Amino acid sequence: MEFQDVVRRRRMVRTFTPDPVSPESLDRILHNATRGPSAGFSQGQAFLVLEGAELETFWTVGAAWVHESARTAPLVIVPLSSKRVYLDRYAEDDKGWTDRAESHWPVPYWHIDTGMAALLILQTAVDEGLGAVFFGIDPSLVTEFREAFGVPEDHEPIGAIAIGRSAEPKPTNTSAITRRRRSLDDVVHRGRW
């Protein structure tokens, strides 16, 4: 698929067929996720892959913020960010922030970079002919989620992505169709605001 087609076709799919995602598609999705930008090449992302019986546990302990129909997905990937990896990386000799202070960072790049990896997951799913939806994990469930899947304390789930073959009809009345996308003139400011 051409890249512009991937960008144009990417949308959140919330209902899936029960067909499994092929191992080849999953491997490609995960490989591409690791190709996202990473401040200082810190690579502070990890990806928890859940399929089969693991999904029942996940839907119980981690997925309060998703439409019920998304629970039909045969695959969920949870992107996790690790602040510690970034702070450790920037304390190395070639970066020089030996105090590991989070205050050096203008924004939490560990979350931003992991968000970019999540977008690569969403785009690769489209390129594989699959649908996907990104959704949040309820903060009150994160401890239970960590315990259920052995996630280390220094890895923060930034959300989750359900992936599978779309079972949705062609959209006709979604906000992406009923609301116009903001024009470039509304969102782009060249030289000054």
PDB file of N, CA and C in Angstrom, residues 40-130:
ATOM      1  N   GLY A  40      17.945  10.504  21.973  1.00  0.00           N
ATOM      2  CA  GLY A  40      19.241   9.947  22.341  1.00  0.00           C
ATOM      3  C   GLY A  40      19.375   8.476  22.004  1.00  0.00           C
ATOM      4  N   PHE A  41      18.488   7.968  21.155  1.00  0.00           N
ATOM      5  CA  PHE A  41      18.407   6.539  20.844  1.00  0.00           C
ATOM      6  C   PHE A  41      18.297   5.730  22.134  1.00  0.00           C
ATOM      7  N   SER A  42      17.513   6.279  23.065  1.00  0.00           N
ATOM      8  CA  SER A  42      17.313   5.649  24.371  1.00  0.00           C
ATOM      9  C   SER A  42      16.585   4.313  24.260  1.00  0.00           C
ATOM     10  N   GLN A  43      15.622   4.244  23.350  1.00  0.00           N
ATOM     11  CA  GLN A  43      14.847   3.031  23.114  1.00  0.00           C
ATOM     12  C   GLN A  43      14.174   2.529  24.387  1.00  0.00           C
ATOM     13  N   GLY A  44      13.482   3.430  25.065  1.00  0.00           N
ATOM     14  CA  GLY A  44      12.838   3.103  26.328  1.00  0.00           C
ATOM     15  C   GLY A  44      11.412   2.612  26.188  1.00  0.00           C
ATOM     16  N   GLN A  45      11.128   1.904  25.101  1.00  0.00           N
ATOM     17  CA  GLN A  45       9.792   1.355  24.911  1.00  0.00           C
ATOM     18  C   GLN A  45       9.815  -0.163  25.059  1.00  0.00           C
ATOM     19  N   ALA A  46       8.687  -0.698  25.462  1.00  0.00           N
ATOM     20  CA  ALA A  46       8.475  -2.141  25.488  1.00  0.00           C
ATOM     21  C   ALA A  46       7.038  -2.373  25.039  1.00  0.00           C
ATOM     22  N   PHE A  47       6.751  -3.584  24.593  1.00  0.00           N
ATOM     23  CA  PHE A  47       5.425  -3.885  24.041  1.00  0.00           C
ATOM     24  C   PHE A  47       4.938  -5.213  24.607  1.00  0.00           C
ATOM     25  N   LEU A  48       3.840  -5.168  25.335  1.00  0.00           N
ATOM     26  CA  LEU A  48       3.234  -6.382  25.864  1.00  0.00           C
ATOM     27  C   LEU A  48       2.210  -6.865  24.842  1.00  0.00           C
ATOM     28  N   VAL A  49       2.400  -8.078  24.328  1.00  0.00           N
ATOM     29  CA  VAL A  49       1.522  -8.657  23.307  1.00  0.00           C
ATOM     30  C   VAL A  49       0.593  -9.656  23.988  1.00  0.00           C
ATOM     31  N   LEU A  50      -0.713  -9.451  23.800  1.00  0.00           N
ATOM     32  CA  LEU A  50      -1.706 -10.311  24.443  1.00  0.00           C
ATOM     33  C   LEU A  50      -2.619 -10.932  23.390  1.00  0.00           C
ATOM     34  N   GLU A  51      -2.751 -12.263  23.454  1.00  0.00           N
ATOM     35  CA  GLU A  51      -3.619 -13.007  22.548  1.00  0.00           C
ATOM     36  C   GLU A  51      -4.277 -14.133  23.343  1.00  0.00           C
ATOM     37  N   GLY A  52      -5.313 -14.711  22.776  1.00  0.00           N
ATOM     38  CA  GLY A  52      -5.937 -15.878  23.373  1.00  0.00           C
ATOM     39  C   GLY A  52      -6.461 -15.636  24.774  1.00  0.00           C
ATOM     40  N   ALA A  53      -6.173 -16.565  25.695  1.00  0.00           N
ATOM     41  CA  ALA A  53      -6.704 -16.511  27.060  1.00  0.00           C
ATOM     42  C   ALA A  53      -6.208 -15.287  27.823  1.00  0.00           C
ATOM     43  N   GLU A  54      -5.042 -14.748  27.427  1.00  0.00           N
ATOM     44  CA  GLU A  54      -4.504 -13.555  28.099  1.00  0.00           C
ATOM     45  C   GLU A  54      -5.450 -12.366  27.954  1.00  0.00           C
ATOM     46  N   LEU A  55      -6.204 -12.344  26.855  1.00  0.00           N
ATOM     47  CA  LEU A  55      -7.107 -11.213  26.604  1.00  0.00           C
ATOM     48  C   LEU A  55      -8.224 -11.136  27.636  1.00  0.00           C
ATOM     49  N   GLU A  56      -8.729 -12.284  28.067  1.00  0.00           N
ATOM     50  CA  GLU A  56      -9.802 -12.276  29.071  1.00  0.00           C
ATOM     51  C   GLU A  56      -9.331 -11.580  30.345  1.00  0.00           C
ATOM     52  N   THR A  57      -8.104 -11.881  30.749  1.00  0.00           N
ATOM     53  CA  THR A  57      -7.541 -11.206  31.917  1.00  0.00           C
ATOM     54  C   THR A  57      -7.392  -9.720  31.646  1.00  0.00           C
ATOM     55  N   PHE A  58      -6.875  -9.368  30.480  1.00  0.00           N
ATOM     56  CA  PHE A  58      -6.670  -7.959  30.156  1.00  0.00           C
ATOM     57  C   PHE A  58      -7.983  -7.188  30.195  1.00  0.00           C
ATOM     58  N   TRP A  59      -9.029  -7.727  29.605  1.00  0.00           N
ATOM     59  CA  TRP A  59     -10.309  -7.002  29.563  1.00  0.00           C
ATOM     60  C   TRP A  59     -10.858  -6.815  30.972  1.00  0.00           C
ATOM     61  N   THR A  60     -10.446  -7.647  31.901  1.00  0.00           N
ATOM     62  CA  THR A  60     -10.880  -7.512  33.290  1.00  0.00           C
ATOM     63  C   THR A  60     -10.068  -6.473  34.056  1.00  0.00           C
ATOM     64  N   VAL A  61      -8.752  -6.441  33.819  1.00  0.00           N
ATOM     65  CA  VAL A  61      -7.893  -5.605  34.664  1.00  0.00           C
ATOM     66  C   VAL A  61      -7.324  -4.365  33.989  1.00  0.00           C
ATOM     67  N   GLY A  62      -7.620  -4.137  32.716  1.00  0.00           N
ATOM     68  CA  GLY A  62      -6.944  -3.009  32.104  1.00  0.00           C
ATOM     69  C   GLY A  62      -7.740  -2.175  31.139  1.00  0.00           C
ATOM     70  N   ALA A  63      -8.914  -2.591  30.800  1.00  0.00           N
ATOM     71  CA  ALA A  63      -9.547  -1.958  29.645  1.00  0.00           C
ATOM     72  C   ALA A  63     -10.882  -1.313  29.943  1.00  0.00           C
ATOM     73  N   ALA A  64     -10.951  -0.525  30.958  1.00  0.00           N
ATOM     74  CA  ALA A  64     -12.219   0.122  31.280  1.00  0.00           C
ATOM     75  C   ALA A  64     -12.573   1.231  30.294  1.00  0.00           C
ATOM     76  N   TRP A  65     -11.591   1.772  29.576  1.00  0.00           N
ATOM     77  CA  TRP A  65     -11.825   2.930  28.719  1.00  0.00           C
ATOM     78  C   TRP A  65     -11.891   2.551  27.250  1.00  0.00           C
ATOM     79  N   VAL A  66     -12.601   1.515  26.923  1.00  0.00           N
ATOM     80  CA  VAL A  66     -12.724   1.100  25.524  1.00  0.00           C
ATOM     81  C   VAL A  66     -14.159   0.651  25.268  1.00  0.00           C
ATOM     82  N   HIS A  67     -14.613   0.887  24.047  1.00  0.00           N
ATOM     83  CA  HIS A  67     -15.964   0.453  23.659  1.00  0.00           C
ATOM     84  C   HIS A  67     -16.050  -1.071  23.780  1.00  0.00           C
ATOM     85  N   GLU A  68     -17.144  -1.534  24.302  1.00  0.00           N
ATOM     86  CA  GLU A  68     -17.340  -2.975  24.542  1.00  0.00           C
ATOM     87  C   GLU A  68     -17.048  -3.813  23.292  1.00  0.00           C
ATOM     88  N   SER A  69     -17.396  -3.324  22.110  1.00  0.00           N
ATOM     89  CA  SER A  69     -17.197  -4.107  20.890  1.00  0.00           C
ATOM     90  C   SER A  69     -15.727  -4.339  20.571  1.00  0.00           C
ATOM     91  N   ALA A  70     -14.815  -3.498  21.080  1.00  0.00           N
ATOM     92  CA  ALA A  70     -13.384  -3.685  20.821  1.00  0.00           C
ATOM     93  C   ALA A  70     -12.864  -4.959  21.466  1.00  0.00           C
ATOM     94  N   ARG A  71     -13.607  -5.465  22.413  1.00  0.00           N
ATOM     95  CA  ARG A  71     -13.194  -6.696  23.093  1.00  0.00           C
ATOM     96  C   ARG A  71     -13.274  -7.916  22.184  1.00  0.00           C
ATOM     97  N   THR A  72     -13.736  -7.715  20.951  1.00  0.00           N
ATOM     98  CA  THR A  72     -13.753  -8.795  19.967  1.00  0.00           C
ATOM     99  C   THR A  72     -12.399  -8.958  19.276  1.00  0.00           C
ATOM    100  N   ALA A  73     -11.461  -8.047  19.520  1.00  0.00           N
ATOM    101  CA  ALA A  73     -10.145  -8.100  18.867  1.00  0.00           C
ATOM    102  C   ALA A  73      -9.372  -9.340  19.299  1.00  0.00           C
ATOM    103  N   PRO A  74      -8.713 -10.013  18.358  1.00  0.00           N
ATOM    104  CA  PRO A  74      -7.917 -11.190  18.715  1.00  0.00           C
ATOM    105  C   PRO A  74      -6.522 -10.856  19.230  1.00  0.00           C
ATOM    106  N   LEU A  75      -6.163  -9.555  19.225  1.00  0.00           N
ATOM    107  CA  LEU A  75      -4.815  -9.148  19.601  1.00  0.00           C
ATOM    108  C   LEU A  75      -4.864  -7.784  20.271  1.00  0.00           C
ATOM    109  N   VAL A  76      -4.119  -7.640  21.346  1.00  0.00           N
ATOM    110  CA  VAL A  76      -3.918  -6.333  21.986  1.00  0.00           C
ATOM    111  C   VAL A  76      -2.423  -6.170  22.205  1.00  0.00           C
ATOM    112  N   ILE A  77      -1.930  -4.985  21.862  1.00  0.00           N
ATOM    113  CA  ILE A  77      -0.543  -4.628  22.152  1.00  0.00           C
ATOM    114  C   ILE A  77      -0.581  -3.443  23.109  1.00  0.00           C
ATOM    115  N   VAL A  78       0.119  -3.568  24.220  1.00  0.00           N
ATOM    116  CA  VAL A  78       0.208  -2.488  25.201  1.00  0.00           C
ATOM    117  C   VAL A  78       1.595  -1.866  25.085  1.00  0.00           C
ATOM    118  N   PRO A  79       1.691  -0.638  24.538  1.00  0.00           N
ATOM    119  CA  PRO A  79       2.983   0.046  24.502  1.00  0.00           C
ATOM    120  C   PRO A  79       3.301   0.618  25.887  1.00  0.00           C
ATOM    121  N   LEU A  80       4.520   0.395  26.336  1.00  0.00           N
ATOM    122  CA  LEU A  80       4.944   0.856  27.658  1.00  0.00           C
ATOM    123  C   LEU A  80       6.181   1.737  27.511  1.00  0.00           C
ATOM    124  N   SER A  81       6.235   2.804  28.305  1.00  0.00           N
ATOM    125  CA  SER A  81       7.398   3.678  28.289  1.00  0.00           C
ATOM    126  C   SER A  81       8.154   3.539  29.601  1.00  0.00           C
ATOM    127  N   SER A  82       9.470   3.748  29.513  1.00  0.00           N
ATOM    128  CA  SER A  82      10.307   3.659  30.713  1.00  0.00           C
ATOM    129  C   SER A  82      11.114   4.937  30.871  1.00  0.00           C
ATOM    130  N   LYS A  83      10.696   5.784  31.786  1.00  0.00           N
ATOM    131  CA  LYS A  83      11.427   7.014  32.098  1.00  0.00           C
ATOM    132  C   LYS A  83      12.851   6.686  32.549  1.00  0.00           C
ATOM    133  N   ARG A  84      13.008   5.653  33.339  1.00  0.00           N
ATOM    134  CA  ARG A  84      14.328   5.282  33.859  1.00  0.00           C
ATOM    135  C   ARG A  84      15.327   5.086  32.723  1.00  0.00           C
ATOM    136  N   VAL A  85      14.914   4.435  31.638  1.00  0.00           N
ATOM    137  CA  VAL A  85      15.824   4.194  30.519  1.00  0.00           C
ATOM    138  C   VAL A  85      16.320   5.515  29.942  1.00  0.00           C
ATOM    139  N   TYR A  86      15.430   6.498  29.832  1.00  0.00           N
ATOM    140  CA  TYR A  86      15.812   7.809  29.293  1.00  0.00           C
ATOM    141  C   TYR A  86      16.729   8.561  30.251  1.00  0.00           C
ATOM    142  N   LEU A  87      16.401   8.538  31.531  1.00  0.00           N
ATOM    143  CA  LEU A  87      17.242   9.227  32.505  1.00  0.00           C
ATOM    144  C   LEU A  87      18.626   8.584  32.580  1.00  0.00           C
ATOM    145  N   ASP A  88      18.675   7.250  32.521  1.00  0.00           N
ATOM    146  CA  ASP A  88      19.962   6.547  32.508  1.00  0.00           C
ATOM    147  C   ASP A  88      20.756   6.893  31.244  1.00  0.00           C
ATOM    148  N   ARG A  89      20.086   6.900  30.101  1.00  0.00           N
ATOM    149  CA  ARG A  89      20.774   7.183  28.831  1.00  0.00           C
ATOM    150  C   ARG A  89      21.388   8.579  28.852  1.00  0.00           C
ATOM    151  N   TYR A  90      20.650   9.553  29.349  1.00  0.00           N
ATOM    152  CA  TYR A  90      21.135  10.929  29.330  1.00  0.00           C
ATOM    153  C   TYR A  90      22.134  11.219  30.455  1.00  0.00           C
ATOM    154  N   ALA A  91      22.391  10.238  31.303  1.00  0.00           N
ATOM    155  CA  ALA A  91      23.449  10.360  32.308  1.00  0.00           C
ATOM    156  C   ALA A  91      24.759   9.761  31.785  1.00  0.00           C
ATOM    157  N   GLU A  92      24.728   9.201  30.576  1.00  0.00           N
ATOM    158  CA  GLU A  92      25.950   8.657  29.988  1.00  0.00           C
ATOM    159  C   GLU A  92      26.857   9.801  29.532  1.00  0.00           C
ATOM    160  N   ASP A  93      28.130   9.483  29.351  1.00  0.00           N
ATOM    161  CA  ASP A  93      29.153  10.490  29.052  1.00  0.00           C
ATOM    162  C   ASP A  93      28.822  11.361  27.844  1.00  0.00           C
ATOM    163  N   ASP A  94      28.252  10.785  26.788  1.00  0.00           N
ATOM    164  CA  ASP A  94      27.995  11.580  25.587  1.00  0.00           C
ATOM    165  C   ASP A  94      26.802  12.521  25.738  1.00  0.00           C
ATOM    166  N   LYS A  95      26.024  12.408  26.829  1.00  0.00           N
ATOM    167  CA  LYS A  95      24.888  13.299  27.074  1.00  0.00           C
ATOM    168  C   LYS A  95      25.148  14.233  28.246  1.00  0.00           C
ATOM    169  N   GLY A  96      25.726  13.714  29.334  1.00  0.00           N
ATOM    170  CA  GLY A  96      26.252  14.548  30.400  1.00  0.00           C
ATOM    171  C   GLY A  96      25.297  15.043  31.478  1.00  0.00           C
ATOM    172  N   TRP A  97      24.079  14.537  31.561  1.00  0.00           N
ATOM    173  CA  TRP A  97      23.173  14.952  32.640  1.00  0.00           C
ATOM    174  C   TRP A  97      23.325  13.957  33.784  1.00  0.00           C
ATOM    175  N   THR A  98      24.396  14.048  34.518  1.00  0.00           N
ATOM    176  CA  THR A  98      24.734  13.026  35.504  1.00  0.00           C
ATOM    177  C   THR A  98      23.773  12.946  36.680  1.00  0.00           C
ATOM    178  N   ASP A  99      22.984  13.990  36.909  1.00  0.00           N
ATOM    179  CA  ASP A  99      22.079  13.941  38.061  1.00  0.00           C
ATOM    180  C   ASP A  99      20.771  13.207  37.773  1.00  0.00           C
ATOM    181  N   ARG A 100      20.515  12.805  36.544  1.00  0.00           N
ATOM    182  CA  ARG A 100      19.308  12.077  36.147  1.00  0.00           C
ATOM    183  C   ARG A 100      18.018  12.841  36.473  1.00  0.00           C
ATOM    184  N   ALA A 101      18.098  14.147  36.530  1.00  0.00           N
ATOM    185  CA  ALA A 101      16.927  14.962  36.899  1.00  0.00           C
ATOM    186  C   ALA A 101      15.912  15.012  35.764  1.00  0.00           C
ATOM    187  N   GLU A 102      14.697  14.696  36.107  1.00  0.00           N
ATOM    188  CA  GLU A 102      13.608  14.766  35.132  1.00  0.00           C
ATOM    189  C   GLU A 102      13.382  16.211  34.664  1.00  0.00           C
ATOM    190  N   SER A 103      13.792  17.183  35.459  1.00  0.00           N
ATOM    191  CA  SER A 103      13.575  18.593  35.133  1.00  0.00           C
ATOM    192  C   SER A 103      14.356  19.046  33.900  1.00  0.00           C
ATOM    193  N   HIS A 104      15.353  18.282  33.468  1.00  0.00           N
ATOM    194  CA  HIS A 104      16.082  18.621  32.234  1.00  0.00           C
ATOM    195  C   HIS A 104      15.180  18.523  31.007  1.00  0.00           C
ATOM    196  N   TRP A 105      14.149  17.720  31.095  1.00  0.00           N
ATOM    197  CA  TRP A 105      13.311  17.419  29.938  1.00  0.00           C
ATOM    198  C   TRP A 105      12.178  18.440  29.834  1.00  0.00           C
ATOM    199  N   PRO A 106      12.008  19.086  28.680  1.00  0.00           N
ATOM    200  CA  PRO A 106      10.915  20.055  28.526  1.00  0.00           C
ATOM    201  C   PRO A 106       9.545  19.370  28.543  1.00  0.00           C
ATOM    202  N   VAL A 107       9.488  18.146  28.082  1.00  0.00           N
ATOM    203  CA  VAL A 107       8.282  17.304  28.102  1.00  0.00           C
ATOM    204  C   VAL A 107       8.760  15.858  28.290  1.00  0.00           C
ATOM    205  N   PRO A 108       7.897  14.954  28.715  1.00  0.00           N
ATOM    206  CA  PRO A 108       8.331  13.561  28.937  1.00  0.00           C
ATOM    207  C   PRO A 108       8.505  12.796  27.622  1.00  0.00           C
ATOM    208  N   TYR A 109       9.712  12.874  27.064  1.00  0.00           N
ATOM    209  CA  TYR A 109       9.986  12.232  25.770  1.00  0.00           C
ATOM    210  C   TYR A 109       9.748  10.724  25.801  1.00  0.00           C
ATOM    211  N   TRP A 110       9.876  10.093  26.965  1.00  0.00           N
ATOM    212  CA  TRP A 110       9.632   8.654  27.055  1.00  0.00           C
ATOM    213  C   TRP A 110       8.201   8.348  26.645  1.00  0.00           C
ATOM    214  N   HIS A 111       7.248   9.206  27.020  1.00  0.00           N
ATOM    215  CA  HIS A 111       5.857   9.000  26.590  1.00  0.00           C
ATOM    216  C   HIS A 111       5.670   9.390  25.131  1.00  0.00           C
ATOM    217  N   ILE A 112       6.304  10.483  24.708  1.00  0.00           N
ATOM    218  CA  ILE A 112       6.165  10.938  23.320  1.00  0.00           C
ATOM    219  C   ILE A 112       6.704   9.884  22.362  1.00  0.00           C
ATOM    220  N   ASP A 113       7.892   9.386  22.626  1.00  0.00           N
ATOM    221  CA  ASP A 113       8.484   8.385  21.747  1.00  0.00           C
ATOM    222  C   ASP A 113       7.637   7.107  21.711  1.00  0.00           C
ATOM    223  N   THR A 114       7.086   6.731  22.846  1.00  0.00           N
ATOM    224  CA  THR A 114       6.225   5.544  22.888  1.00  0.00           C
ATOM    225  C   THR A 114       4.930   5.802  22.122  1.00  0.00           C
ATOM    226  N   GLY A 115       4.421   7.037  22.187  1.00  0.00           N
ATOM    227  CA  GLY A 115       3.252   7.402  21.379  1.00  0.00           C
ATOM    228  C   GLY A 115       3.545   7.315  19.893  1.00  0.00           C
ATOM    229  N   MET A 116       4.753   7.700  19.497  1.00  0.00           N
ATOM    230  CA  MET A 116       5.138   7.577  18.086  1.00  0.00           C
ATOM    231  C   MET A 116       5.203   6.106  17.678  1.00  0.00           C
ATOM    232  N   ALA A 117       5.697   5.266  18.563  1.00  0.00           N
ATOM    233  CA  ALA A 117       5.718   3.831  18.287  1.00  0.00           C
ATOM    234  C   ALA A 117       4.293   3.300  18.152  1.00  0.00           C
ATOM    235  N   ALA A 118       3.376   3.812  18.978  1.00  0.00           N
ATOM    236  CA  ALA A 118       1.974   3.394  18.889  1.00  0.00           C
ATOM    237  C   ALA A 118       1.386   3.789  17.536  1.00  0.00           C
ATOM    238  N   LEU A 119       1.723   4.982  17.037  1.00  0.00           N
ATOM    239  CA  LEU A 119       1.231   5.383  15.724  1.00  0.00           C
ATOM    240  C   LEU A 119       1.781   4.466  14.635  1.00  0.00           C
ATOM    241  N   LEU A 120       3.048   4.061  14.761  1.00  0.00           N
ATOM    242  CA  LEU A 120       3.592   3.118  13.784  1.00  0.00           C
ATOM    243  C   LEU A 120       2.849   1.780  13.838  1.00  0.00           C
ATOM    244  N   ILE A 121       2.433   1.354  15.014  1.00  0.00           N
ATOM    245  CA  ILE A 121       1.615   0.140  15.137  1.00  0.00           C
ATOM    246  C   ILE A 121       0.301   0.335  14.390  1.00  0.00           C
ATOM    247  N   LEU A 122      -0.368   1.477  14.626  1.00  0.00           N
ATOM    248  CA  LEU A 122      -1.646   1.745  13.958  1.00  0.00           C
ATOM    249  C   LEU A 122      -1.476   1.789  12.444  1.00  0.00           C
ATOM    250  N   GLN A 123      -0.419   2.443  11.967  1.00  0.00           N
ATOM    251  CA  GLN A 123      -0.205   2.546  10.524  1.00  0.00           C
ATOM    252  C   GLN A 123       0.161   1.205   9.908  1.00  0.00           C
ATOM    253  N   THR A 124       0.983   0.426  10.587  1.00  0.00           N
ATOM    254  CA  THR A 124       1.353  -0.882  10.048  1.00  0.00           C
ATOM    255  C   THR A 124       0.144  -1.810  10.014  1.00  0.00           C
ATOM    256  N   ALA A 125      -0.728  -1.715  11.005  1.00  0.00           N
ATOM    257  CA  ALA A 125      -1.958  -2.518  10.975  1.00  0.00           C
ATOM    258  C   ALA A 125      -2.755  -2.207   9.707  1.00  0.00           C
ATOM    259  N   VAL A 126      -2.891  -0.935   9.375  1.00  0.00           N
ATOM    260  CA  VAL A 126      -3.600  -0.551   8.141  1.00  0.00           C
ATOM    261  C   VAL A 126      -2.898  -1.147   6.932  1.00  0.00           C
ATOM    262  N   ASP A 127      -1.576  -1.028   6.885  1.00  0.00           N
ATOM    263  CA  ASP A 127      -0.810  -1.547   5.754  1.00  0.00           C
ATOM    264  C   ASP A 127      -0.956  -3.065   5.627  1.00  0.00           C
ATOM    265  N   GLU A 128      -1.223  -3.737   6.737  1.00  0.00           N
ATOM    266  CA  GLU A 128      -1.440  -5.188   6.738  1.00  0.00           C
ATOM    267  C   GLU A 128      -2.898  -5.557   6.439  1.00  0.00           C
ATOM    268  N   GLY A 129      -3.742  -4.562   6.177  1.00  0.00           N
ATOM    269  CA  GLY A 129      -5.153  -4.827   5.896  1.00  0.00           C
ATOM    270  C   GLY A 129      -5.971  -5.071   7.146  1.00  0.00           C
ATOM    271  N   LEU A 130      -5.473  -4.603   8.293  1.00  0.00           N
ATOM    272  CA  LEU A 130      -6.143  -4.811   9.571  1.00  0.00           C
ATOM    273  C   LEU A 130      -6.731  -3.505  10.079  1.00  0.00           C
TER     274      LEU A 130
END
